[in-house]
Coordinates of N, CA, C and O in Angstrom, one line a residue:
M251 N 92.9 94.5 116.3 CA 92.5 93.2 116.8 C 91.4 92.7 115.8 O 90.5 93.4 115.5
T252 N 91.6 91.5 115.3 CA 90.6 91.0 114.4 C 89.3 90.6 115.2 O 89.3 90.5 116.4
T253 N 88.3 90.4 114.4 CA 87.0 89.9 115.0 C 87.1 88.6 115.7 O 86.6 88.5 116.9
K254 N 87.9 87.7 115.2 CA 88.1 86.4 115.8 C 88.9 86.5 117.1 O 88.5 85.9 118.1
E255 N 89.9 87.4 117.1 CA 90.6 87.6 118.3 C 89.8 88.3 119.4 O 89.9 87.9 120.6
L256 N 89.0 89.2 119.0 CA 88.1 89.9 119.9 C 87.1 88.9 120.5 O 86.8 88.9 121.8
L257 N 86.5 88.0 119.7 CA 85.6 86.9 120.2 C 86.4 86.0 121.2 O 85.8 85.6 122.3
Y258 N 87.6 85.7 121.0 CA 88.4 84.9 121.9 C 88.6 85.6 123.2 O 88.4 85.0 124.3
V259 N 88.9 86.9 123.2 CA 89.1 87.6 124.4 C 87.8 87.7 125.2 O 87.7 87.5 126.4
E260 N 86.7 88.0 124.5 CA 85.4 88.0 125.2 C 85.0 86.7 125.8 O 84.5 86.6 126.9
D261 N 85.3 85.6 125.1 CA 85.1 84.3 125.7 C 85.9 84.0 126.9 O 85.5 83.5 127.9
A262 N 87.2 84.4 126.8 CA 88.1 84.2 127.9 C 87.6 85.0 129.1 O 87.7 84.6 130.3
L263 N 87.2 86.3 128.9 CA 86.6 87.1 130.0 C 85.5 86.4 130.7 O 85.4 86.3 131.9
G264 N 84.6 85.8 129.9 CA 83.4 85.1 130.5 C 83.9 83.9 131.3 O 83.3 83.7 132.4
H265 N 84.8 83.2 130.8 CA 85.3 82.0 131.5 C 86.0 82.4 132.9 O 85.8 81.8 133.9
E266 N 86.8 83.5 132.8 CA 87.5 83.9 134.0 C 86.5 84.4 135.1 O 86.6 84.2 136.3
Q267 N 85.4 85.1 134.6 CA 84.4 85.6 135.6 C 83.7 84.4 136.2 O 83.4 84.3 137.4
H268 N 83.4 83.3 135.4 CA 82.8 82.1 135.9 C 83.7 81.4 136.9 O 83.2 81.1 138.0
F269 N 84.9 81.3 136.6 CA 85.9 80.6 137.5 C 86.0 81.4 138.8 O 86.0 80.8 139.9
Q270 N 86.1 82.7 138.7 CA 86.2 83.5 139.9 C 85.0 83.4 140.8 O 85.1 83.1 142.0
K271 N 83.8 83.5 140.2 CA 82.6 83.4 140.9 C 82.4 82.0 141.6 O 82.1 81.9 142.8
H272 N 82.8 81.0 140.8 CA 82.7 79.6 141.4 C 83.6 79.4 142.5 O 83.3 78.8 143.6
C273 N 84.9 79.9 142.4 CA 85.8 79.7 143.5 C 85.4 80.5 144.8 O 85.5 79.9 145.9
R274 N 84.8 81.7 144.6 CA 84.3 82.4 145.8 C 83.1 81.7 146.4 O 83.0 81.6 147.7
E275 N 82.2 81.1 145.6 CA 81.1 80.3 146.2 C 81.6 79.1 147.0 O 81.1 78.8 148.1
I276 N 82.6 78.4 146.4 CA 83.1 77.2 147.1 C 83.9 77.6 148.3 O 83.7 77.0 149.4
A277 N 84.6 78.7 148.2 CA 85.4 79.1 149.4 C 84.5 79.5 150.6 O 84.8 79.2 151.7
N278 N 83.3 80.0 150.3 CA 82.3 80.3 151.4 C 81.8 79.1 152.0 O 81.3 79.1 153.2
Q279 N 81.9 77.9 151.4 CA 81.4 76.7 151.9 C 82.4 75.8 152.7 O 82.1 74.9 153.4
I280 N 83.7 76.2 152.5 CA 84.8 75.4 153.1 C 85.0 75.8 154.5 O 85.1 77.0 154.9
Q281 N 85.1 74.8 155.4 CA 85.4 75.0 156.8 C 86.9 75.1 157.1 O 87.3 75.8 158.0
D282 N 87.7 74.3 156.4 CA 89.1 74.2 156.7 C 89.8 75.5 156.3 O 89.7 75.9 155.1
G283 N 90.4 76.2 157.2 CA 91.0 77.5 156.9 C 92.1 77.5 155.8 O 92.1 78.4 155.0
E284 N 92.9 76.5 155.9 CA 94.0 76.5 154.9 C 93.5 76.2 153.5 O 93.9 76.9 152.5
L285 N 92.5 75.3 153.4 CA 92.0 75.0 152.1 C 91.1 76.2 151.6 O 91.2 76.6 150.4
K286 N 90.4 76.9 152.5 CA 89.7 78.0 152.1 C 90.6 79.1 151.6 O 90.2 79.7 150.6
A287 N 91.7 79.4 152.2 CA 92.6 80.4 151.8 C 93.2 80.0 150.4 O 93.4 80.9 149.5
C288 N 93.4 78.8 150.1 CA 93.9 78.3 148.8 C 92.9 78.6 147.7 O 93.2 79.1 146.7
V289 N 91.6 78.3 148.0 CA 90.6 78.5 147.0 C 90.4 80.1 146.8 O 90.1 80.5 145.7
E290 N 90.5 80.8 147.9 CA 90.4 82.3 147.8 C 91.5 82.9 146.9 O 91.3 83.8 146.1
Q291 N 92.7 82.3 147.0 CA 93.8 82.7 146.2 C 93.5 82.4 144.7 O 93.9 83.2 143.8
M292 N 92.9 81.2 144.5 CA 92.5 80.9 143.1 C 91.6 81.9 142.6 O 91.7 82.3 141.4
A293 N 90.6 82.3 143.4 CA 89.6 83.4 142.9 C 90.4 84.7 142.6 O 90.1 85.3 141.6
Q294 N 91.3 85.0 143.4 CA 92.1 86.3 143.2 C 92.9 86.1 141.9 O 93.0 87.1 141.1
K295 N 93.5 85.0 141.6 CA 94.3 84.8 140.4 C 93.4 84.9 139.2 O 93.8 85.5 138.2
H296 N 92.2 84.4 139.3 CA 91.2 84.5 138.1 C 90.8 85.9 137.9 O 90.6 86.4 136.8
Q297 N 90.7 86.7 139.0 CA 90.4 88.1 138.9 C 91.6 88.9 138.2 O 91.4 89.7 137.3
Q298 N 92.8 88.5 138.5 CA 94.0 89.1 137.9 C 94.0 88.7 136.4 O 94.3 89.6 135.6
I299 N 93.7 87.5 136.1 CA 93.7 87.1 134.7 C 92.6 87.8 133.9 O 92.8 88.3 132.8
F300 N 91.4 88.0 134.6 CA 90.3 88.8 134.0 C 90.8 90.2 133.7 O 90.6 90.7 132.6
Q301 N 91.5 90.8 134.6 CA 91.9 92.2 134.4 C 93.0 92.3 133.3 O 93.0 93.2 132.5
S302 N 93.8 91.3 133.2 CA 94.8 91.2 132.1 C 94.1 91.2 130.7 O 94.4 91.9 129.8
F303 N 93.1 90.3 130.6 CA 92.4 90.1 129.4 C 91.6 91.4 129.1 O 91.5 91.9 128.0
Y304 N 91.0 92.0 130.1 CA 90.2 93.2 130.0 C 91.1 94.3 129.5 O 90.6 95.2 128.7
G305 N 92.3 94.4 129.9 CA 93.3 95.4 129.5 C 93.5 95.3 128.0 O 93.9 96.3 127.4
L306 N 93.3 94.2 127.4 CA 93.6 94.0 126.0 C 92.5 94.8 125.2 O 92.8 95.2 124.0
L307 N 91.4 95.0 125.8 CA 90.3 95.7 125.1 C 90.5 97.2 125.2 O 90.1 98.0 124.4

């Protein structure tokens, strides 16, 4: 993996962590159960994407 590719993966990891954290924070504030479940699914998806990128390292 080139240095530039590694920097891209590291950047993507940081973004996915940020998205996951933000989704979980928002989900904790949502009262509507259906909407909350949707946002929690988004957080899980970002966790999966993070794991995929991390697997590249």
